[in-house]
Coordinates of C-alpha atoms in Angstrom, one line a residue:
Chain I
M1 CA 77.9 108.7 106.7
I2 CA 81.0 107.1 105.2
E3 CA 81.1 106.8 101.4
A4 CA 83.9 105.2 99.5
I5 CA 83.6 106.1 95.9
S6 CA 85.7 104.0 93.4
L7 CA 88.7 104.1 95.7
T8 CA 91.9 103.0 94.0
K9 CA 95.4 103.2 95.4
K10 CA 98.5 102.3 93.4
F11 CA 102.0 102.2 94.8
D12 CA 104.4 102.3 91.8
I13 CA 103.3 99.2 89.9
V14 CA 101.3 97.5 92.7
T15 CA 97.6 98.2 92.9
A16 CA 96.8 97.8 96.6
V17 CA 93.1 98.7 96.3
Q18 CA 91.1 98.7 93.1
D19 CA 87.8 100.4 92.6
V20 CA 86.4 99.9 96.0
S21 CA 83.0 101.5 96.7
F22 CA 80.8 101.1 99.7
Q23 CA 78.7 103.1 102.1
V24 CA 78.2 103.0 105.8
S25 CA 75.1 104.6 107.1
K26 CA 74.9 106.7 110.3
G27 CA 74.8 104.5 113.3
E28 CA 75.8 101.4 111.5
A29 CA 78.7 99.1 112.5
V30 CA 80.4 97.5 109.6
G31 CA 83.3 95.0 109.6
L32 CA 85.9 95.2 106.9
L33 CA 87.3 91.7 106.4
G34 CA 90.0 90.2 104.3
P35 CA 93.2 88.2 104.4
N36 CA 96.4 90.0 105.2
G37 CA 97.5 92.1 102.4
A38 CA 94.0 92.4 100.9
G39 CA 94.0 96.1 101.1
K40 CA 92.1 96.7 104.3
T41 CA 94.7 99.0 105.9
T42 CA 95.2 100.9 102.6
T43 CA 91.5 101.5 102.3
M44 CA 91.3 102.8 105.9
R45 CA 94.3 105.0 105.3
M46 CA 92.5 106.6 102.4
L47 CA 89.3 107.0 104.5
T48 CA 91.2 108.8 107.2
G49 CA 93.2 111.0 104.9
Y50 CA 96.6 109.4 105.6
Y51 CA 96.9 108.3 101.9
E52 CA 95.5 110.2 99.0
P53 CA 93.6 107.9 96.6
T54 CA 95.2 107.5 93.2
S55 CA 91.6 107.8 91.9
G56 CA 88.2 107.9 93.4
T57 CA 87.3 109.7 96.6
V58 CA 85.9 109.5 100.1
K59 CA 83.0 111.4 101.5
I60 CA 82.3 111.6 105.1
G61 CA 79.3 113.4 106.5
G62 CA 78.8 114.6 102.9
M63 CA 82.2 116.3 102.7
D64 CA 84.7 115.3 100.1
I65 CA 88.1 114.5 101.6
R66 CA 89.9 115.8 98.6
Q67 CA 88.6 119.3 99.2
N68 CA 88.1 119.2 103.0
R69 CA 90.7 116.9 104.4
R70 CA 90.9 118.6 107.7
E71 CA 87.2 119.0 108.2
V72 CA 86.7 115.3 107.4
Q73 CA 89.5 114.3 109.8
Q74 CA 87.8 116.4 112.5
L75 CA 84.8 114.0 112.2
I76 CA 86.8 110.8 112.5
G77 CA 88.3 109.0 115.4
Y78 CA 91.0 106.7 114.0
L79 CA 92.8 103.9 115.6
P80 CA 95.8 102.9 113.4
E81 CA 96.7 99.2 113.3
S82 CA 100.2 99.5 114.9
S83 CA 101.7 102.4 116.8
S84 CA 98.5 104.1 117.8
S85 CA 100.3 106.2 120.4
Y86 CA 103.6 107.8 121.2
L87 CA 105.3 105.3 123.5
D88 CA 107.6 107.9 125.1
M89 CA 104.7 110.0 126.4
L90 CA 102.6 109.7 129.5
V91 CA 98.9 108.7 128.9
C92 CA 97.8 112.1 130.0
D93 CA 100.3 114.0 127.9
F94 CA 99.3 112.0 124.8
L95 CA 95.6 112.5 125.3
N96 CA 96.2 116.2 125.9
F97 CA 98.3 116.5 122.8
V98 CA 95.6 114.9 120.7
A99 CA 92.9 117.1 122.2
D100 CA 95.0 120.2 121.5
A101 CA 95.7 119.1 118.0
R102 CA 92.0 118.8 117.5
D103 CA 91.3 122.3 118.7
L104 CA 89.2 121.4 121.6
S105 CA 88.2 124.2 123.9
P106 CA 89.4 123.8 127.6
A107 CA 85.9 122.6 128.6
D108 CA 85.5 120.2 125.7
K109 CA 89.0 118.9 126.3
K110 CA 88.3 118.2 130.0
R111 CA 85.0 116.5 129.2
G112 CA 86.5 114.7 126.2
I113 CA 89.4 113.3 128.0
E114 CA 87.3 112.2 131.0
Y115 CA 84.9 110.5 128.6
A116 CA 87.7 108.8 126.6
V117 CA 89.5 107.6 129.7
A118 CA 86.3 106.1 131.1
A119 CA 85.2 104.6 127.8
A120 CA 88.5 102.9 127.3
G121 CA 88.8 101.8 130.9
L122 CA 92.0 103.7 131.5
E123 CA 91.2 105.0 135.0
G124 CA 94.3 104.4 137.1
Y125 CA 96.6 104.5 134.2
Y126 CA 96.3 108.2 133.4
Y127 CA 99.8 109.2 134.6
R128 CA 101.6 106.1 133.4
P129 CA 104.2 106.2 130.6
I130 CA 102.7 104.4 127.6
H131 CA 105.8 102.3 127.0
E132 CA 105.3 100.7 130.4
L133 CA 101.8 99.5 129.5
S134 CA 100.9 96.1 128.2
K135 CA 99.8 95.7 124.6
G136 CA 96.2 95.6 125.5
Y137 CA 96.4 98.8 127.5
R138 CA 98.4 100.5 124.7
Q139 CA 95.5 99.6 122.4
R140 CA 93.1 101.2 124.9
V141 CA 95.2 104.4 124.9
G142 CA 95.0 104.5 121.1
L143 CA 91.3 103.9 121.4
A144 CA 90.9 106.7 124.0
A145 CA 92.9 109.0 121.7
S146 CA 90.4 108.3 118.9
L147 CA 87.6 109.2 121.3
V148 CA 88.7 112.5 122.9
H149 CA 86.7 114.6 120.4
D150 CA 83.7 112.4 120.7
P151 CA 83.7 111.7 117.0
E152 CA 80.7 110.7 115.0
V153 CA 82.7 108.2 113.0
L154 CA 85.1 105.6 114.3
I155 CA 87.5 103.9 112.0
L156 CA 89.5 101.1 113.7
D157 CA 92.2 99.2 112.0
E158 CA 92.5 95.7 113.6
P159 CA 91.6 96.9 117.1
T160 CA 92.3 93.5 118.6
S161 CA 95.4 92.3 116.7
G162 CA 98.1 91.0 118.9
L163 CA 96.0 90.8 122.0
D164 CA 95.4 87.7 124.2
P165 CA 91.9 86.2 124.4
N166 CA 91.0 88.0 127.6
Q167 CA 92.1 91.4 126.2
I168 CA 90.2 90.6 122.9
A169 CA 87.1 90.0 124.9
E170 CA 87.5 93.2 126.8
I171 CA 88.1 95.3 123.7
Q172 CA 85.2 93.7 121.9
E173 CA 82.9 94.5 124.8
L174 CA 84.1 98.1 124.5
L175 CA 83.5 98.0 120.7
R176 CA 80.0 96.7 121.1
K177 CA 79.2 99.6 123.4
L178 CA 80.7 102.1 121.0
A179 CA 79.0 100.5 118.0
S180 CA 75.6 101.3 119.6
E181 CA 76.5 105.0 119.8
K182 CA 78.6 105.7 116.7
T183 CA 79.1 104.9 113.1
V184 CA 81.9 102.3 113.2
L185 CA 84.0 100.7 110.5
L186 CA 86.5 98.2 111.8
S187 CA 88.9 95.9 110.1
T188 CA 89.9 92.6 111.3
H189 CA 90.7 89.1 110.3
I190 CA 89.0 87.6 113.3
L191 CA 85.6 86.5 111.9
S192 CA 83.9 86.1 115.3
E193 CA 84.8 89.7 116.0
V194 CA 82.7 90.9 113.1
E195 CA 79.9 88.7 114.2
A196 CA 80.2 89.9 117.7
V197 CA 80.3 93.7 117.0
C198 CA 79.0 94.4 113.5
S199 CA 75.8 93.9 111.7
R200 CA 77.2 94.1 108.2
A201 CA 80.4 92.8 106.7
I202 CA 82.5 93.8 103.7
I203 CA 85.0 91.3 102.5
I204 CA 87.9 92.5 100.5
S205 CA 90.3 90.3 98.6
Q206 CA 93.2 91.3 96.5
G207 CA 92.1 94.9 96.6
K208 CA 88.6 94.3 95.5
I209 CA 85.2 94.0 97.3
V210 CA 84.0 90.4 97.0
F211 CA 81.1 90.5 99.6
D212 CA 79.0 93.2 101.1
D213 CA 75.9 92.2 103.0
H214 CA 74.4 91.7 106.4
I215 CA 76.0 88.9 108.4
A216 CA 72.6 87.4 109.3
R217 CA 71.8 87.0 105.7
A218 CA 75.2 85.6 104.7
G219 CA 74.6 82.1 105.9
Q220 CA 71.6 81.7 103.6
Q221 CA 73.6 82.4 100.6
S222 CA 75.0 78.9 100.4
G223 CA 72.2 77.8 98.1
H224 CA 72.1 74.0 98.7
V225 CA 69.3 71.7 99.8
V226 CA 70.3 68.4 101.2
A227 CA 68.2 65.3 101.5
R228 CA 69.1 61.9 102.9
L229 CA 67.0 59.1 101.7
Q230 CA 66.7 55.3 101.1
G231 CA 64.8 53.5 98.3
D232 CA 64.9 51.9 94.9
G233 CA 65.6 53.7 91.8
V234 CA 67.1 56.9 93.3
S235 CA 68.8 58.8 90.5
A236 CA 69.5 62.4 89.6
K237 CA 67.5 62.0 86.5
T238 CA 64.3 61.0 88.3
V239 CA 64.6 63.8 90.8
A240 CA 65.5 66.4 88.3
N241 CA 62.6 65.5 86.1
F242 CA 60.1 65.6 88.9
L243 CA 61.3 68.9 90.3
G244 CA 61.8 70.5 86.9
I245 CA 65.5 71.4 87.4
A246 CA 68.7 70.5 85.6
E247 CA 70.2 67.1 86.3
G248 CA 73.6 68.7 86.8
D249 CA 72.4 70.6 89.9
I250 CA 72.0 67.3 91.8
Q251 CA 75.0 65.6 93.3
I252 CA 74.4 62.1 94.8
T253 CA 76.7 60.4 97.2
T254 CA 76.1 57.3 99.2
E255 CA 76.7 57.0 102.9
E256 CA 76.3 53.4 104.0
A257 CA 72.7 52.4 103.0
W258 CA 71.7 56.0 102.5
Y259 CA 71.7 58.3 99.5
K260 CA 72.7 61.9 100.1
L261 CA 71.3 64.4 97.6
R262 CA 72.9 67.8 97.4
I263 CA 70.9 70.1 95.2
A264 CA 72.5 73.3 94.1
N265 CA 69.4 74.9 92.7
T266 CA 67.1 76.0 95.5
Q267 CA 64.5 77.5 93.2
F268 CA 62.0 74.8 93.9
D269 CA 59.6 73.9 96.6
T270 CA 61.1 71.4 99.0
V271 CA 57.6 70.0 99.6
R272 CA 57.8 68.6 96.1
L273 CA 60.8 66.6 97.0
Y274 CA 58.9 65.1 99.9
E275 CA 56.0 64.3 97.6
L276 CA 58.4 62.6 95.2
C277 CA 59.6 60.4 98.1
V278 CA 56.0 59.5 98.9
K279 CA 55.2 58.7 95.3
E280 CA 58.3 56.5 94.8
G281 CA 58.0 54.9 98.2
W282 CA 61.4 56.3 99.3
R283 CA 62.2 56.7 103.0
L284 CA 63.2 60.3 103.8
A285 CA 65.4 60.7 106.8
E286 CA 66.5 64.3 106.5
L287 CA 65.7 67.4 104.4
Y288 CA 67.3 70.7 105.1
Y289 CA 68.8 73.9 103.7
E290 CA 72.5 73.8 104.1
R291 CA 73.9 76.9 105.8
R292 CA 77.4 77.8 105.5
S293 CA 79.3 79.4 108.3
F294 CA 80.6 82.8 107.8
A295 CA 84.1 81.4 107.9
E296 CA 83.3 79.2 104.9
I297 CA 82.0 82.1 103.0
F298 CA 85.1 84.0 103.8
R299 CA 87.4 81.1 102.7
T300 CA 85.5 80.7 99.4
L301 CA 85.5 84.3 98.5
T302 CA 89.1 85.0 99.4
G303 CA 90.5 82.0 97.6
G304 CA 91.1 79.8 100.6
H305 CA 94.2 81.4 101.8
V306 CA 93.2 82.3 105.3
Chain G
M1 CA 89.8 130.2 101.2
K2 CA 90.7 127.9 104.0
K3 CA 93.7 128.7 106.1
N4 CA 96.4 126.1 105.6
F5 CA 98.5 127.4 108.5
E6 CA 97.6 128.2 112.0
T7 CA 100.4 129.0 114.4
R8 CA 98.4 127.4 117.2
H9 CA 98.7 124.0 115.5
A10 CA 102.4 124.4 114.9
L11 CA 102.9 125.2 118.5
V12 CA 101.0 122.1 119.6
I13 CA 103.5 120.1 117.6
A14 CA 106.4 122.1 118.8
R15 CA 105.5 121.6 122.4
R16 CA 105.3 117.9 122.0
E17 CA 108.6 117.8 120.3
V18 CA 110.3 120.0 122.9
N19 CA 108.9 117.8 125.8
N20 CA 110.2 114.8 123.9
Y21 CA 113.7 116.2 124.0
F22 CA 113.6 116.8 127.8
N23 CA 111.5 113.7 128.7
T24 CA 114.7 111.8 128.3
P25 CA 118.3 112.9 129.1
V26 CA 118.9 113.4 125.4
G27 CA 118.1 117.1 125.3
Y28 CA 120.3 117.8 128.3
I29 CA 123.2 115.8 127.0
F30 CA 123.1 117.7 123.6
L31 CA 123.1 121.0 125.4
A32 CA 125.9 120.0 127.7
I33 CA 128.0 118.8 124.8
F34 CA 127.4 122.0 122.9
I35 CA 128.4 124.2 125.8
F36 CA 131.4 122.0 126.5
F37 CA 132.8 122.3 123.0
V38 CA 132.1 126.0 122.7
N39 CA 133.8 126.8 125.9
I40 CA 136.9 124.8 125.1
L41 CA 137.2 126.4 121.7
V42 CA 136.7 129.9 123.1
F43 CA 139.0 129.7 126.1
L44 CA 141.8 127.9 124.4
R45 CA 142.6 131.2 122.7
F46 CA 140.6 133.8 124.6
W47 CA 143.4 135.4 126.6
E48 CA 146.1 135.2 124.0
T49 CA 143.9 136.9 121.4
G50 CA 143.3 139.9 123.6
K51 CA 139.9 138.7 124.9
N52 CA 138.3 138.9 121.5
I53 CA 134.5 138.1 121.7
Q54 CA 134.6 137.2 118.0
L55 CA 136.2 133.9 119.0
L56 CA 132.9 132.9 120.5
F57 CA 131.1 133.2 117.2
E58 CA 133.8 131.6 115.2
S59 CA 133.7 128.7 117.7
F60 CA 130.1 127.8 116.8
H61 CA 131.0 126.2 113.5
I62 CA 132.3 122.8 114.6
P63 CA 129.8 122.3 117.5
F64 CA 127.0 123.1 115.1
L65 CA 128.2 120.3 112.8
V66 CA 127.5 117.8 115.5
F67 CA 124.9 119.5 117.7
I68 CA 122.3 120.3 115.0
P69 CA 122.3 116.9 113.3
A70 CA 121.9 115.4 116.8
V71 CA 118.8 117.5 117.3
T72 CA 117.3 117.1 113.9
M73 CA 118.0 113.4 113.3
R74 CA 115.0 112.2 115.3
L75 CA 112.5 114.8 114.0
W76 CA 111.2 112.5 111.3
A77 CA 113.3 109.3 111.5
E78 CA 111.9 108.4 114.9
E79 CA 108.3 108.8 113.7
K80 CA 108.9 106.9 110.5
K81 CA 110.5 104.0 112.3
A82 CA 107.8 103.9 115.0
G83 CA 105.0 104.4 112.4
T84 CA 103.6 107.3 114.4
T85 CA 103.3 109.5 111.3
E86 CA 100.0 107.8 110.9
I87 CA 98.8 109.5 114.1
L88 CA 100.2 112.8 113.0
F89 CA 98.9 112.9 109.5
T90 CA 95.4 111.7 110.5
L91 CA 95.0 114.6 112.9
P92 CA 93.2 117.6 111.4
M93 CA 96.3 119.5 110.8
S94 CA 98.1 120.5 107.6
T95 CA 101.4 119.1 106.7
I96 CA 102.9 122.6 106.7
E97 CA 101.8 123.1 110.3
I98 CA 103.5 119.8 111.3
I99 CA 106.7 120.7 109.5
V100 CA 106.9 124.2 110.9
G101 CA 106.0 122.8 114.4
K102 CA 109.0 120.4 114.3
Y103 CA 111.2 123.2 112.9
I104 CA 110.2 125.5 115.8
S105 CA 111.1 122.8 118.4
A106 CA 114.6 122.4 117.0
M107 CA 115.0 126.2 116.8
F108 CA 113.9 126.4 120.4
L109 CA 116.7 124.0 121.4
L110 CA 119.2 126.0 119.3
I111 CA 118.3 129.3 120.9
L112 CA 118.4 127.6 124.3
A113 CA 121.9 126.4 123.5
L114 CA 123.0 129.8 122.2
S115 CA 121.6 131.5 125.3
L116 CA 123.8 129.2 127.4
T117 CA 126.8 130.9 125.9
L118 CA 125.8 134.3 127.3
P119 CA 128.2 133.8 130.3
V120 CA 131.1 133.9 127.8
V121 CA 129.8 137.3 126.7
G122 CA 129.6 138.4 130.3
I123 CA 133.2 137.5 130.8
A124 CA 134.2 139.4 127.7
V125 CA 132.3 142.5 128.9
Y126 CA 133.9 142.2 132.3
A127 CA 137.4 141.7 130.8
G128 CA 137.2 144.4 128.2
S129 CA 134.9 146.3 126.0
P130 CA 133.6 144.1 123.2
D131 CA 131.9 145.5 120.1
F132 CA 128.2 145.1 120.6
M133 CA 127.5 145.0 116.9
V134 CA 129.7 141.9 116.8
I135 CA 127.7 140.3 119.6
I136 CA 124.3 141.1 118.0
G137 CA 125.5 140.1 114.5
G138 CA 127.1 137.0 115.9
Y139 CA 124.0 135.7 117.6
L140 CA 121.7 136.7 114.8
G141 CA 124.0 135.0 112.3
A142 CA 124.2 131.9 114.5
I143 CA 120.4 131.8 114.7
F144 CA 120.1 132.2 110.9
M145 CA 122.8 129.7 110.1
G146 CA 121.5 127.3 112.7
G147 CA 118.0 127.7 111.2
A148 CA 119.2 126.9 107.8
Y149 CA 121.1 123.8 109.0
I150 CA 118.0 122.7 110.9
A151 CA 115.8 122.9 107.9
L152 CA 118.3 120.8 105.9
G153 CA 118.7 118.4 108.8
Q154 CA 115.0 118.0 109.2
Y155 CA 114.6 117.2 105.5
I156 CA 117.4 114.6 105.7
S157 CA 115.7 113.1 108.7
W158 CA 112.6 112.6 106.6
L159 CA 114.6 110.6 104.1
F160 CA 115.8 108.0 106.5
A161 CA 114.0 105.8 109.0
E162 CA 117.2 105.3 111.1
Q163 CA 118.2 108.1 113.3
T164 CA 121.9 107.2 113.3
V165 CA 121.9 107.2 109.5
A166 CA 120.1 110.5 109.4
F167 CA 122.7 111.8 111.9
L168 CA 125.7 110.7 109.9
V169 CA 124.4 111.9 106.5
T170 CA 123.4 115.2 108.0
T171 CA 126.8 115.7 109.6
L172 CA 128.5 114.8 106.3
V173 CA 126.4 117.2 104.3
F174 CA 126.9 120.0 106.9
F175 CA 130.7 119.4 106.7
V176 CA 130.7 119.7 103.0
L177 CA 128.7 123.0 103.2
Y178 CA 131.0 124.2 105.8
A179 CA 134.2 123.2 104.1
T180 CA 133.4 124.5 100.6
S181 CA 134.3 128.0 101.7
F182 CA 137.9 126.9 102.7
L183 CA 138.2 124.8 99.6
S184 CA 137.2 127.8 97.5
T185 CA 139.9 129.9 99.2
M186 CA 142.5 127.2 98.5
L187 CA 141.5 127.2 94.8
F188 CA 141.7 131.0 94.8
N189 CA 145.3 130.8 96.1
V190 CA 146.4 129.0 92.9
P191 CA 146.3 131.9 90.4
A192 CA 146.1 129.7 87.3
L193 CA 143.1 127.8 88.7
A194 CA 141.4 130.9 89.9
L195 CA 141.6 132.3 86.4
V196 CA 139.9 129.2 84.8
L197 CA 137.6 128.2 87.7
G198 CA 136.8 131.6 89.1
W199 CA 133.1 130.9 88.7
L200 CA 133.4 127.6 90.5
K201 CA 135.1 129.4 93.4
D202 CA 132.3 131.9 93.6
L203 CA 129.7 129.2 93.4
M204 CA 131.4 127.2 96.2
A205 CA 131.6 130.2 98.4
F206 CA 128.0 131.0 97.6
I207 CA 126.6 127.7 98.7
S208 CA 128.8 127.6 101.7
V209 CA 126.8 128.3 104.8
S210 CA 129.8 129.3 106.8
W211 CA 130.9 131.9 104.3
H212 CA 127.6 133.8 104.7
Y213 CA 127.9 133.6 108.4
E214 CA 131.5 134.9 108.4
S215 CA 130.6 138.6 107.8
L216 CA 127.6 138.5 110.1
S217 CA 129.8 137.3 112.9
R218 CA 132.1 140.2 112.3
G219 CA 129.2 142.6 112.8
I220 CA 128.8 143.4 109.2
F221 CA 125.1 143.1 108.2
D222 CA 124.6 142.3 104.6
T223 CA 121.0 141.6 103.5
R224 CA 122.3 139.2 100.9
D225 CA 123.6 136.9 103.6
I226 CA 120.3 137.1 105.6
L227 CA 118.4 136.5 102.4
F228 CA 120.6 133.5 101.6
F229 CA 119.8 131.9 105.0
I230 CA 116.1 132.6 104.6
L231 CA 115.9 131.1 101.1
F232 CA 118.0 128.1 102.2
T233 CA 115.6 127.4 105.1
A234 CA 112.5 127.9 102.9
L235 CA 113.9 125.6 100.2
F236 CA 114.5 122.7 102.5
L237 CA 111.2 123.1 104.4
Y238 CA 109.5 123.2 101.0
L239 CA 111.4 120.0 99.9
N240 CA 110.3 118.4 103.1
W241 CA 106.7 119.3 102.5
R242 CA 106.8 118.1 98.9
S243 CA 108.3 114.7 99.7
I244 CA 105.8 114.2 102.5
E245 CA 102.9 115.1 100.2
K246 CA 104.3 112.8 97.5
S247 CA 104.4 109.9 99.9
R248 CA 100.8 110.1 100.8

């Protein structure tokens, strides 16, 4: 549904996004993650036609944005990061303006606005001036505006930034609901948000993609086996020889009377390690795959500056 | 071939902009100030000059220098400062439609302001028998001149994110365009200079917006003057379009 093909954006001498390619299939909910300034917003602005890529292109619903900008924009509902609405307008006027700009017929407009107001939980705020609303409700107005034409694709730039924990929970609940109906790409730097709403994550750092996989699989990528054991003659050499792996893959630390082995190479059968313990008469207290939290993966891939 | 311009889209933009003027007291204040200045300038000399309706059209110059920048200053600067261009440019509309929509909204305000001077015409008709060619030419000229100023002011508004800066720069540029015609007359009055710099005098008169308005407001229709205003307007709308596209 969404295809980013070698997207690159340069501003004068600064390259904000470099050779970014990814796909989001129909019905999928994908999180675009990255530290501030990594290029998330720039990428989304290219996807929505606000920026023209310096090179590369975007295809949405099979249409190339370079040739069919307006047709592509017709398919997308977009929530910009800041200023997602005109503060000096009433909620109703703003939604009507967006619906008119999107060429909705009177019937579609009525239905679309009703749907958007209900989906964003704006009942009772319809005739309020937007500048009087709290940040959370302004965000809902922006979200409602992105929904009036019932788009197939939703692109949301930091939908929960600047909100308090209650508001975040409410918006996330909303996003979960939308994610089940539409193709969603949302950017955030709140990791739990991606885990809560999306099935897949793309991590972008310094303008490049450094990770693109399902979140459930992400934790397994750590690639360490940890064993805690006691006994005589425990050494990296013995273990490595027995398992048939390199000595350098094994890191041994001592914790009180226990040895802790951290093995980087997981291409061996852990049962063999148990057998080694039996053979050498070592006492094995723990043996497990070390899983990294998504936050750790994020920190490692984005160079630690979170 | 896809259509890059649909009037309907431009009107959607224009309607939002016009509502924006009148959602706050701003629009009313601008109109009141315009009418106030025009009336003072007209009636200071109306009776002593034999109830000449041409005074009305001559009186537009100075109020335009303030009124039009006040109307155009926010057209882009406000959006740029608030970041709402991101809403606008991600809607399925072309840049041209958005530019023209904004232009129409300012033109609407201008025409509204001009229509509020109709009572002056009424008084002139009541007090004497004014030349109707002057009235038609005067209003037509004022619309063309105002339209040219608006296109320029709208472009300047794109260049600045602060409305006040946009206002000051626009007023200054308008004043220069207005004053060059007088400056050129002054040059002409010095024969030696006129001989050497005759071409400069002509050039200054040519770019002076007020010079092209002058004959229209006397009821003399010259297609060159009309053409000047149309080209002037088109040029700045085009520049506006180009600098927006470049920024994307």
